Coordinates of C-alpha atoms and ligand atoms in Angstrom, one line a residue:
X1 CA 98.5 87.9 90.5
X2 CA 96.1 87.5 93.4
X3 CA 92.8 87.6 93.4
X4 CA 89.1 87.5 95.2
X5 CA 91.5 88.3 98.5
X6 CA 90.7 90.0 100.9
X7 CA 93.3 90.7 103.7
X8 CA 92.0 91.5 107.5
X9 CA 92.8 94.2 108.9
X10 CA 93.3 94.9 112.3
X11 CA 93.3 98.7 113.6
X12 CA 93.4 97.6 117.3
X13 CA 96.7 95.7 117.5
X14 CA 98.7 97.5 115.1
X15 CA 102.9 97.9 115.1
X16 CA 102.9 100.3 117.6
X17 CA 101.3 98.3 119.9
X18 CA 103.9 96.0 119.5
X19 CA 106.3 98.0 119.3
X20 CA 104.9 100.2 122.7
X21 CA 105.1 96.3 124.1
X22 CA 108.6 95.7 123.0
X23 CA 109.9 99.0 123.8
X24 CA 111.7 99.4 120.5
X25 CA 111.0 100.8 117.3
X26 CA 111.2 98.2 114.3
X27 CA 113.0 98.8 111.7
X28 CA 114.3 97.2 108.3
X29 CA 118.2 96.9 108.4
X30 CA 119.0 95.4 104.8
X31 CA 122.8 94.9 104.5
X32 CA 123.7 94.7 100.2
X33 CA 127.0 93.8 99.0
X34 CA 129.6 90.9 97.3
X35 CA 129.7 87.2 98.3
X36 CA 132.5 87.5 100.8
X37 CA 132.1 91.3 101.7
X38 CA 131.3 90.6 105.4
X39 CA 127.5 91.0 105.0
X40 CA 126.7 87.3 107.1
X41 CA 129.5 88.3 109.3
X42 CA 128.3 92.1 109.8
X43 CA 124.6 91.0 110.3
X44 CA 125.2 88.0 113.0
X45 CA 127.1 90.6 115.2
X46 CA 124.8 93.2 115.0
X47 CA 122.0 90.8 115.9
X48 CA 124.0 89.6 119.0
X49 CA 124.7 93.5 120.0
X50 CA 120.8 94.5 119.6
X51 CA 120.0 91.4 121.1
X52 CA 122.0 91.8 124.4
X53 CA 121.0 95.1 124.9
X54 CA 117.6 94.4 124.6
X55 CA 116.0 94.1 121.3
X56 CA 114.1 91.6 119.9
X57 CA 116.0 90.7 116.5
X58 CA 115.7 88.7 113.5
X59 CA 118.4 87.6 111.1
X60 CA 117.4 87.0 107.0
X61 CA 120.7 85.9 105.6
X62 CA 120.2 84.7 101.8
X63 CA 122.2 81.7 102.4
X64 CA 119.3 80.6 105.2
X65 CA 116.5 81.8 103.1
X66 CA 118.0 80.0 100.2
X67 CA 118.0 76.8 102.0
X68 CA 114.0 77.1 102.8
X69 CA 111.7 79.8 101.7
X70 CA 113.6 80.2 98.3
X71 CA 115.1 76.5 98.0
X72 CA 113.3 76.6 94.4
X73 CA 115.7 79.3 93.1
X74 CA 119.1 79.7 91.5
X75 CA 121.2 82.8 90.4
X76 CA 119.5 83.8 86.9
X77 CA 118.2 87.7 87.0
X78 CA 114.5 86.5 87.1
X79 CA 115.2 84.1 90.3
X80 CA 117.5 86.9 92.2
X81 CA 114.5 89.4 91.4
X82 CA 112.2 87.0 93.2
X83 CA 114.5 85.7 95.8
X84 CA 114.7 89.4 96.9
X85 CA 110.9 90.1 96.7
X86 CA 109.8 86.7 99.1
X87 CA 112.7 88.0 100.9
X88 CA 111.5 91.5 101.2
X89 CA 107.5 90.1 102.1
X90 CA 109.4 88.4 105.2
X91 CA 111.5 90.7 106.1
X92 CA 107.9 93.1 106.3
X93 CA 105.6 90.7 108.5
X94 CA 108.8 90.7 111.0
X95 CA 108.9 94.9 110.8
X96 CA 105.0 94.7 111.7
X97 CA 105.4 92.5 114.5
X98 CA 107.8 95.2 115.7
X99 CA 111.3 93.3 115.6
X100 CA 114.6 95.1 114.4
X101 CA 114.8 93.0 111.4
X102 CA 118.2 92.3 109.6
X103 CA 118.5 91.5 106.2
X104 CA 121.7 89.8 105.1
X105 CA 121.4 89.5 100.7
X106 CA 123.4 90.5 98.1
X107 CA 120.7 92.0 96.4
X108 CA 123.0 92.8 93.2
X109 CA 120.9 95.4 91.3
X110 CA 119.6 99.1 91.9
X111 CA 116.2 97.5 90.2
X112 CA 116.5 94.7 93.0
X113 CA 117.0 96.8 95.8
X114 CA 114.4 99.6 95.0
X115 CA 111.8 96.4 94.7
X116 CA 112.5 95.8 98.5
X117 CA 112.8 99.9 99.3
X118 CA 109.1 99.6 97.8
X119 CA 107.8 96.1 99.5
X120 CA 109.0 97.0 102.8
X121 CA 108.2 101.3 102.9
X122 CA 110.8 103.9 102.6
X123 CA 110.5 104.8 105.9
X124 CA 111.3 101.4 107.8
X125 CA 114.3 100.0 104.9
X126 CA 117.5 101.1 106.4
X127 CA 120.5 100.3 103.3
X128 CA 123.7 99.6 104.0
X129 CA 127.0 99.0 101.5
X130 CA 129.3 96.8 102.7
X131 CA 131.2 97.7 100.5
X132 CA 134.8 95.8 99.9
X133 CA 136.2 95.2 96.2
X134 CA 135.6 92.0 94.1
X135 CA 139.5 91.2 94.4
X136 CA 139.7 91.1 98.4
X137 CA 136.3 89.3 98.3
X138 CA 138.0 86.6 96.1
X139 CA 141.1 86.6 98.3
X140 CA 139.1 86.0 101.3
X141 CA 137.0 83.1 99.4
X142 CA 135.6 82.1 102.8
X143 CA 133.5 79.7 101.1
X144 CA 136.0 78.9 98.1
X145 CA 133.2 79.8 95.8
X146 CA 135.4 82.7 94.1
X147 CA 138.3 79.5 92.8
X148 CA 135.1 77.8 91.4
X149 CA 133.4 80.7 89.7
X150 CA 137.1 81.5 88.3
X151 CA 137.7 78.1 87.2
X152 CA 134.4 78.0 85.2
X153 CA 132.8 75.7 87.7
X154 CA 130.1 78.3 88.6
X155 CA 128.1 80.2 86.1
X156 CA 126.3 83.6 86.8
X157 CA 128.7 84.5 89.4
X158 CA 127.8 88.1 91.4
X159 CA 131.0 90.5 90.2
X160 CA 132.2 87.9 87.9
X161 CA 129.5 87.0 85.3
X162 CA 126.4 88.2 86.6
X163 CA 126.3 92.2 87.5
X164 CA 126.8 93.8 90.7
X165 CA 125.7 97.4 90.4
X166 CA 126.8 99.3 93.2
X167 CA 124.4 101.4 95.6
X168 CA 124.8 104.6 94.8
X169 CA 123.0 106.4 98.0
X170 CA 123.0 104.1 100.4
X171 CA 122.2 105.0 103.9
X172 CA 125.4 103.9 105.3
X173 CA 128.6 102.4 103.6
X174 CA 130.8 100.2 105.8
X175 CA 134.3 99.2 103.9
X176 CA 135.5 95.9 105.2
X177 CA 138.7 96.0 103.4
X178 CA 139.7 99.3 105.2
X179 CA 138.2 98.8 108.6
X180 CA 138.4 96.0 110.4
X181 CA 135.5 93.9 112.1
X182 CA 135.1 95.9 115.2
X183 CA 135.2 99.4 114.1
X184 CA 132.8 98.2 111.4
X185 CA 130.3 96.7 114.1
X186 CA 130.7 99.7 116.2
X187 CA 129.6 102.0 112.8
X188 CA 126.4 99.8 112.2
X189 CA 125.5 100.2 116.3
X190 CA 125.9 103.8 116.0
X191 CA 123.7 104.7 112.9
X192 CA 121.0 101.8 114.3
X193 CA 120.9 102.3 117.7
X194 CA 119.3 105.8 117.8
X195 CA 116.6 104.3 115.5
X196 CA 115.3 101.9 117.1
X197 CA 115.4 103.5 120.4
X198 CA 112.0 103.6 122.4
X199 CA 110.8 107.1 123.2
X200 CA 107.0 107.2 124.8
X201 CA 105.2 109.3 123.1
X202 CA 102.9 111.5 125.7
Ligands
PPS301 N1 126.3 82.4 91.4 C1 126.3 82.9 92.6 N2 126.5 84.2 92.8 C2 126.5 84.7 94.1 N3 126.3 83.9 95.2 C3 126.2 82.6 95.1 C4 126.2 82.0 93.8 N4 126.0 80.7 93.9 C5 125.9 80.4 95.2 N5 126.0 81.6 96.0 C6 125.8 81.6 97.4 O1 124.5 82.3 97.5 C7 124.6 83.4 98.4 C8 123.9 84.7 97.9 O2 122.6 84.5 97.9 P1 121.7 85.8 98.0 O3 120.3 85.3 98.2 O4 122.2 86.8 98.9 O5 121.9 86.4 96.5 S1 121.0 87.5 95.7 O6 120.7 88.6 96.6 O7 119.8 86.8 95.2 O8 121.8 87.9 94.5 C9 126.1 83.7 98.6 O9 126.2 84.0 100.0 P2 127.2 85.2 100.5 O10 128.6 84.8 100.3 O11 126.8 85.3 102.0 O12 126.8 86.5 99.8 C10 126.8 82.4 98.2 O13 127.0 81.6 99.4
ADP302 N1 135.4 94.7 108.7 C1 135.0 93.5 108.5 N2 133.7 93.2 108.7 C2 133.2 91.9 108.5 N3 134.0 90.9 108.0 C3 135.3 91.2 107.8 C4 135.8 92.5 108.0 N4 137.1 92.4 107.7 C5 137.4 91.2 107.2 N5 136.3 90.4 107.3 C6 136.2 89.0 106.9 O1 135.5 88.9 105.7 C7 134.8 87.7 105.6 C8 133.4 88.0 105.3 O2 132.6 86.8 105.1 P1 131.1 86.8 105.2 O3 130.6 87.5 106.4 O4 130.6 85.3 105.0 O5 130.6 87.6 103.9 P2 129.3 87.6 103.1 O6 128.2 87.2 104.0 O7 129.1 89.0 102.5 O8 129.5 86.6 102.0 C9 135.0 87.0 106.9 O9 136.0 86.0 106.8 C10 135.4 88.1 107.8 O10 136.2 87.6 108.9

């Protein structure tokens, strides 16, 4: 636990200045859901949507974050719980710079997720499901980590041997295995677009 800290504070430059400067309103999009579900995929085309109409964006996908920030952690509960929590810290410094921030981790727990509700504020941490079942996740196996897990060759394995607990209110719930890719981009624009729109205030 920190302490003798003693973080500045600045009331001049705050969000909404960077937001007025932007002419956007930040927000928290943080996509939960199966290895395989279509979170990476869901997240890269929203970026590229928001980004060419405008808005300043940033990705967070766990597989990137895993390869840096959290390159010291695995899959056990305790390293998922922190993986989410540095993840959660980042995805808030991007919020208060004033970017539309988009958050791509299968965050596999209702503890998990309500740690990042918390870190980030209610207000700004926009959930969505993307929801498609364990077997058409291991049918896809875009990364042919679902043969491994099966054959043993993977231990604590989201769905198979470590828990996936589905969201039970999420914000939005997209369902890859019903809809394909562009009606499901066209869903996320719609619910996110009318957020993050810029609206003087006057
Ligand atoms: N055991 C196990 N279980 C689940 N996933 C595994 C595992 N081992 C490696 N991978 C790869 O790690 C990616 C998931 O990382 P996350 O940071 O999103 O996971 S978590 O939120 O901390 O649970 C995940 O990426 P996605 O497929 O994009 O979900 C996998 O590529
Ligand atoms: N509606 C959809 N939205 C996103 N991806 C979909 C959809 N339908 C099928 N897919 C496919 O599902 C796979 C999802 O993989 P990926 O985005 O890497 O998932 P995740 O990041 O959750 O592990 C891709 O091969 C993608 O083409």
């Amino acid at each position: 636990m920190a302490e003798n800290i003693h973080p500045i504070f600045d009331s001049t430059l705050t969000r909404a200045s960077k937001e007025e400067l932007l002419r956007q309103r930040a927000i928290v999009v943080w996509m939960v859901g199966l290895s395989g579900s279509g979170k990476s995929t869901l997240a890269k085309g929203l970026e590229l949507a928001l980004h060419q109409r405008g808005h300043l964006t940033q990705l967070l996908d766990g597989d990137n974050l895993r390869s840096g920030i959290n390159n010291n952690l695995g899959f056990s509960d305790a390293d998922r719980l922190e993986n989410i929590r540095r993840s959660a810290e980042t995805a808030k410094l991007f919020l208060n710079a004033g970017l539309v921030t988009i958050c791509s981790l299968i965050s596999p727990t209702a503890e998990i997720r309500n740690m990042a509700k918390n870190i980030i504020g209610e207000a700004d941490f926009y959930e969505v499901y993307i929801n498609a079942p364990f077997e058409v996740c291991a049918q896809r196996d875009v990364k042919g980590l679902y043969k491994k897990a099966l054959n043993g060759e993977i231990k604590n394995f989201t769905g198979l041997d470590a828990p996936f607990e589905e969201p039970q209110n999420p914000d939005l719930e997209i369902r890859t295995d019903q809809e394909d890719y562009a009606v499901s981009l066209q869903k996320l624009l719609d619910a996110i677009v009318p957020r993050i729109t810029f609206a003087a205030l006057g």
